[in-house]
Amino acid sequence: QSALTQPASVSGSPGQSITISCTGTSSDVGGYNYVSWYQQHPGKAPKLMIFGVSNRPSGVSNRFSGSKSGNTASLTISGLQAEDEADYYCSSYPGSSTYVIFGGGTKLTVL
Amino acid sequence: EVQLVESGGGLVQPGGSLRLSCVVSGFTVASNYMSWVRQAPGKGLEWVSVIYIDGNTYYADSVKGRFTISRDNSKNTLYLQMNNLRAEDTAVYYCARDFSHRQFDYWGQGTLVTVSS
């Protein structure tokens, strides 16, 4: 049950687009479409931004999108805004298991 | 409006016990999969435990045999009984609704557990 691999940090300027990667294996990310992305501001609870690889919950801006290719999932944020500055975590559920694996988290800085 | 409110955290000595509670409003605990997720200070998220609608329970290897997840349907409350606590259990503990395959749409605000002598 190794953690998924995310870059420690990414940055971008307001209005730009950034992509955060999340790399696992064929047993988790690559094998099933149960990848989620969470946004966490300091001192706050995580917030679901993407589920099922590419689905947005009601109320989440369409500036956030998710995708997957092979064993790597990606979160793309377009039109960066100051309020997007936060930590982002991916997760993957290895089908037929009972646990979930999280990535180590990526700190997004909006310059 | 959906609300999850955790309580029960605090400072405990190694080897001690704590019981965390998560009072839920806005949906029925017994009709949902519910999980506990923790976050050590300055670290990432770690799934701890889940209770299924049928009452089956599952745990991360790191807490198996020491932690017990349960619920009280009459109180619409989720619990986490933590025994034989270790320093590495120090974390903010969140309860969360598991709406599909360990994907969490509602989270509580978290309660801090500190294990230290």
Short mmCIF file of C-alpha atoms in Angstrom, two decimals:
data_model
loop_
_atom_site.label_atom_id
_atom_site.label_comp_id
_atom_site.label_asym_id
_atom_site.label_seq_id
_atom_site.Cartn_x
_atom_site.Cartn_y
_atom_site.Cartn_z
CA GLN A 1 0.00 0.00 0.00
CA SER A 2 2.56 2.60 -1.07
CA ALA A 3 1.44 6.22 -1.26
CA LEU A 4 0.67 7.66 -4.65
CA THR A 5 3.35 9.98 -6.01
CA GLN A 6 2.59 13.68 -6.36
CA PRO A 7 4.97 16.60 -6.89
CA ALA A 8 5.66 18.37 -3.63
CA SER A 9 4.86 21.77 -5.07
CA VAL A 10 3.62 23.53 -8.17
CA SER A 11 3.10 27.19 -8.87
CA GLY A 12 1.44 29.43 -11.40
CA SER A 13 0.36 32.98 -11.96
CA PRO A 14 -3.24 34.18 -11.86
CA GLY A 15 -5.06 33.27 -15.05
CA GLN A 16 -2.64 30.52 -15.98
CA SER A 17 -3.31 26.77 -15.97
CA ILE A 18 -1.46 24.19 -13.92
CA THR A 19 -1.54 20.41 -13.78
CA ILE A 20 -0.81 18.21 -10.79
CA SER A 21 0.11 14.61 -11.47
CA CYS A 22 -0.62 11.56 -9.32
CA THR A 23 1.24 8.37 -10.18
CA GLY A 24 0.32 4.94 -8.93
CA THR A 25 0.37 1.46 -10.35
CA SER A 26 -1.76 -0.79 -12.49
CA SER A 27 -3.24 -2.14 -9.23
CA ASP A 28 -4.73 1.20 -8.22
CA VAL A 29 -4.75 4.32 -10.43
CA GLY A 30 -4.26 2.41 -13.66
CA GLY A 31 -6.67 -0.36 -12.91
CA TYR A 32 -9.78 1.41 -11.67
CA ASN A 33 -11.64 4.67 -12.14
CA TYR A 34 -11.89 5.51 -8.46
CA VAL A 35 -9.50 8.45 -8.39
CA SER A 36 -10.43 11.50 -6.36
CA TRP A 37 -8.85 14.88 -5.75
CA TYR A 38 -9.17 16.96 -2.59
CA GLN A 39 -8.35 20.59 -1.88
CA GLN A 40 -7.24 21.54 1.62
CA HIS A 41 -6.68 25.05 2.87
CA PRO A 42 -4.55 25.50 6.02
CA GLY A 43 -6.39 24.44 9.13
CA LYS A 44 -9.43 23.28 7.19
CA ALA A 45 -10.92 19.93 6.28
CA PRO A 46 -10.29 18.49 2.82
CA LYS A 47 -12.86 19.31 0.15
CA LEU A 48 -13.76 16.93 -2.66
CA MET A 49 -12.96 18.53 -6.03
CA ILE A 50 -13.00 15.55 -8.44
CA PHE A 51 -14.30 11.99 -8.11
CA GLY A 52 -14.31 9.03 -10.44
CA VAL A 53 -11.26 10.43 -12.28
CA SER A 54 -13.05 13.28 -14.00
CA ASN A 55 -16.37 14.07 -12.32
CA ARG A 56 -17.00 17.34 -10.51
CA PRO A 57 -19.31 17.48 -7.48
CA SER A 58 -22.07 20.03 -7.58
CA GLY A 59 -20.74 23.45 -6.68
CA VAL A 60 -17.14 22.88 -7.76
CA SER A 61 -15.93 25.30 -10.39
CA ASN A 62 -15.54 23.98 -13.93
CA ARG A 63 -12.01 25.42 -13.81
CA PHE A 64 -11.12 22.13 -12.12
CA SER A 65 -10.84 19.04 -14.30
CA GLY A 66 -9.46 15.55 -13.93
CA SER A 67 -8.09 12.93 -16.27
CA LYS A 68 -6.10 9.72 -16.33
CA SER A 69 -3.60 8.09 -18.63
CA GLY A 70 -2.19 4.72 -17.72
CA ASN A 71 -1.06 4.74 -14.11
CA THR A 72 -1.07 8.53 -13.80
CA ALA A 73 -4.02 10.73 -12.95
CA SER A 74 -3.96 14.49 -13.34
CA LEU A 75 -5.76 17.48 -11.91
CA THR A 76 -5.82 20.59 -14.07
CA ILE A 77 -6.81 23.97 -12.76
CA SER A 78 -7.41 26.61 -15.40
CA GLY A 79 -7.71 30.34 -14.91
CA LEU A 80 -5.79 30.20 -11.63
CA GLN A 81 -7.16 32.37 -8.85
CA ALA A 82 -5.65 33.40 -5.55
CA GLU A 83 -8.15 31.26 -3.63
CA ASP A 84 -6.88 28.15 -5.42
CA GLU A 85 -3.71 28.32 -3.32
CA ALA A 86 -3.94 25.21 -1.15
CA ASP A 87 -2.72 21.67 -0.74
CA TYR A 88 -4.11 19.10 -3.14
CA TYR A 89 -4.32 15.36 -2.51
CA CYS A 90 -5.19 12.57 -4.89
CA SER A 91 -6.57 9.24 -3.79
CA SER A 92 -7.16 5.90 -5.44
CA TYR A 93 -9.26 2.92 -4.41
CA PRO A 94 -7.78 -0.39 -5.54
CA GLY A 95 -10.96 -2.17 -6.56
CA SER A 96 -12.08 -5.15 -4.47
CA SER A 97 -10.03 -3.86 -1.56
CA THR A 98 -11.23 -2.14 1.58
CA TYR A 99 -8.67 0.65 1.85
CA VAL A 100 -7.81 3.78 -0.08
CA ILE A 101 -4.39 5.18 -0.90
CA PHE A 102 -3.65 8.89 -0.79
CA GLY A 103 -0.92 10.81 -2.51
CA GLY A 104 1.61 12.74 -0.46
CA GLY A 105 0.03 16.05 -1.37
CA THR A 106 1.00 18.99 -3.59
CA LYS A 107 1.25 22.55 -2.40
CA LEU A 108 -0.07 24.94 -5.02
CA THR A 109 1.27 28.47 -4.86
CA VAL A 110 -0.42 31.21 -6.85
CA LEU A 111 2.30 33.73 -7.59
CA GLU B 1 -27.67 21.16 5.57
CA VAL B 2 -25.13 18.42 6.10
CA GLN B 3 -22.89 18.70 9.16
CA LEU B 4 -20.34 16.36 10.70
CA VAL B 5 -18.99 17.42 14.08
CA GLU B 6 -16.15 15.50 15.69
CA SER B 7 -15.22 15.61 19.35
CA GLY B 8 -13.24 13.63 21.88
CA GLY B 9 -9.70 14.50 20.91
CA GLY B 10 -7.08 15.61 23.38
CA LEU B 11 -3.77 14.80 25.00
CA VAL B 12 -3.23 11.20 26.07
CA GLN B 13 -0.20 9.27 27.24
CA PRO B 14 1.28 6.43 25.21
CA GLY B 15 -0.69 3.27 25.88
CA GLY B 16 -3.79 5.24 26.74
CA SER B 17 -7.24 5.29 25.17
CA LEU B 18 -9.62 7.81 23.64
CA ARG B 19 -13.03 7.62 22.01
CA LEU B 20 -13.80 10.00 19.19
CA SER B 21 -17.36 10.91 18.25
CA CYS B 22 -18.77 12.28 15.02
CA VAL B 23 -22.32 13.62 15.26
CA VAL B 24 -23.96 13.78 11.86
CA SER B 25 -26.91 15.83 10.67
CA GLY B 26 -28.38 16.01 7.20
CA PHE B 27 -28.10 12.33 6.34
CA THR B 28 -28.41 8.96 8.07
CA VAL B 29 -25.17 7.38 9.24
CA ALA B 30 -26.60 3.87 9.09
CA SER B 31 -27.51 4.28 5.42
CA ASN B 32 -24.02 5.28 4.37
CA TYR B 33 -20.48 3.99 4.40
CA MET B 34 -18.56 6.11 6.93
CA SER B 35 -14.81 6.44 7.33
CA TRP B 36 -12.22 7.96 9.60
CA VAL B 37 -9.24 9.65 7.95
CA ARG B 38 -6.32 11.14 9.86
CA GLN B 39 -3.60 13.66 9.17
CA ALA B 40 -0.43 13.86 11.23
CA PRO B 41 0.90 17.38 11.81
CA GLY B 42 2.38 18.72 8.58
CA LYS B 43 1.75 15.42 6.80
CA GLY B 44 -0.66 13.96 4.29
CA LEU B 45 -3.96 12.15 4.62
CA GLU B 46 -4.17 8.56 5.83
CA TRP B 47 -7.29 6.42 5.74
CA VAL B 48 -7.95 4.74 9.09
CA SER B 49 -11.18 2.77 9.06
CA VAL B 50 -14.57 2.27 7.42
CA ILE B 51 -17.92 0.90 8.55
CA TYR B 52 -20.23 -0.45 5.90
CA ILE B 53 -24.01 -0.19 5.81
CA ASP B 54 -24.21 -3.86 6.80
CA GLY B 55 -22.02 -3.16 9.85
CA ASN B 56 -18.86 -4.75 8.53
CA THR B 57 -15.73 -2.88 9.58
CA TYR B 58 -12.25 -2.60 8.09
CA TYR B 59 -9.04 -0.99 9.25
CA ALA B 60 -5.67 0.21 8.02
CA ASP B 61 -2.88 -2.17 8.99
CA SER B 62 -1.37 0.56 11.19
CA VAL B 63 -4.37 0.57 13.57
CA LYS B 64 -5.77 -2.96 13.21
CA GLY B 65 -6.33 -4.58 16.58
CA ARG B 66 -6.09 -1.25 18.44
CA PHE B 67 -8.91 0.88 16.95
CA THR B 68 -12.62 0.05 16.69
CA ILE B 69 -15.12 1.89 14.52
CA SER B 70 -18.79 1.79 15.45
CA ARG B 71 -22.00 3.73 15.18
CA ASP B 72 -25.09 4.50 17.23
CA ASN B 73 -28.03 4.64 14.86
CA SER B 74 -30.32 6.24 17.44
CA LYS B 75 -27.88 9.11 17.86
CA ASN B 76 -26.80 9.25 14.20
CA THR B 77 -23.25 9.22 15.50
CA LEU B 78 -20.04 7.55 14.38
CA TYR B 79 -17.34 6.54 16.86
CA LEU B 80 -13.69 5.58 16.86
CA GLN B 81 -12.43 3.81 19.96
CA MET B 82 -8.65 4.10 20.08
CA ASN B 83 -6.70 1.88 22.49
CA ASN B 84 -3.00 1.35 23.13
CA LEU B 85 -2.23 4.70 21.54
CA ARG B 86 1.24 5.42 20.18
CA ALA B 87 3.09 8.63 19.43
CA GLU B 88 2.61 7.95 15.72
CA ASP B 89 -1.17 8.11 16.19
CA THR B 90 -0.86 11.85 16.83
CA ALA B 91 -3.00 13.49 14.17
CA VAL B 92 -6.15 15.38 13.34
CA TYR B 93 -8.89 12.80 12.91
CA TYR B 94 -11.66 13.47 10.41
CA CYS B 95 -14.89 11.58 9.94
CA ALA B 96 -16.16 11.52 6.37
CA ARG B 97 -19.00 10.13 4.33
CA ASP B 98 -17.78 7.52 1.91
CA PHE B 99 -20.23 7.90 -0.95
CA SER B 100 -18.54 5.55 -3.40
CA HIS B 101 -15.47 3.35 -3.21
CA ARG B 102 -13.59 5.33 -0.52
CA GLN B 103 -14.37 8.70 -2.10
CA PHE B 104 -15.41 11.23 0.52
CA ASP B 105 -17.89 14.02 -0.13
CA TYR B 106 -18.64 15.32 3.35
CA TRP B 107 -16.00 15.85 6.03
CA GLY B 108 -16.06 17.02 9.61
CA GLN B 109 -13.83 19.78 10.88
CA GLY B 110 -11.49 17.32 12.59
CA THR B 111 -10.41 16.68 16.16
CA LEU B 112 -6.77 16.66 17.29
CA VAL B 113 -5.35 13.68 19.12
CA THR B 114 -1.95 14.12 20.71
CA VAL B 115 -0.16 11.11 22.14
CA SER B 116 2.70 12.20 24.36
CA SER B 117 4.11 11.69 27.81
#
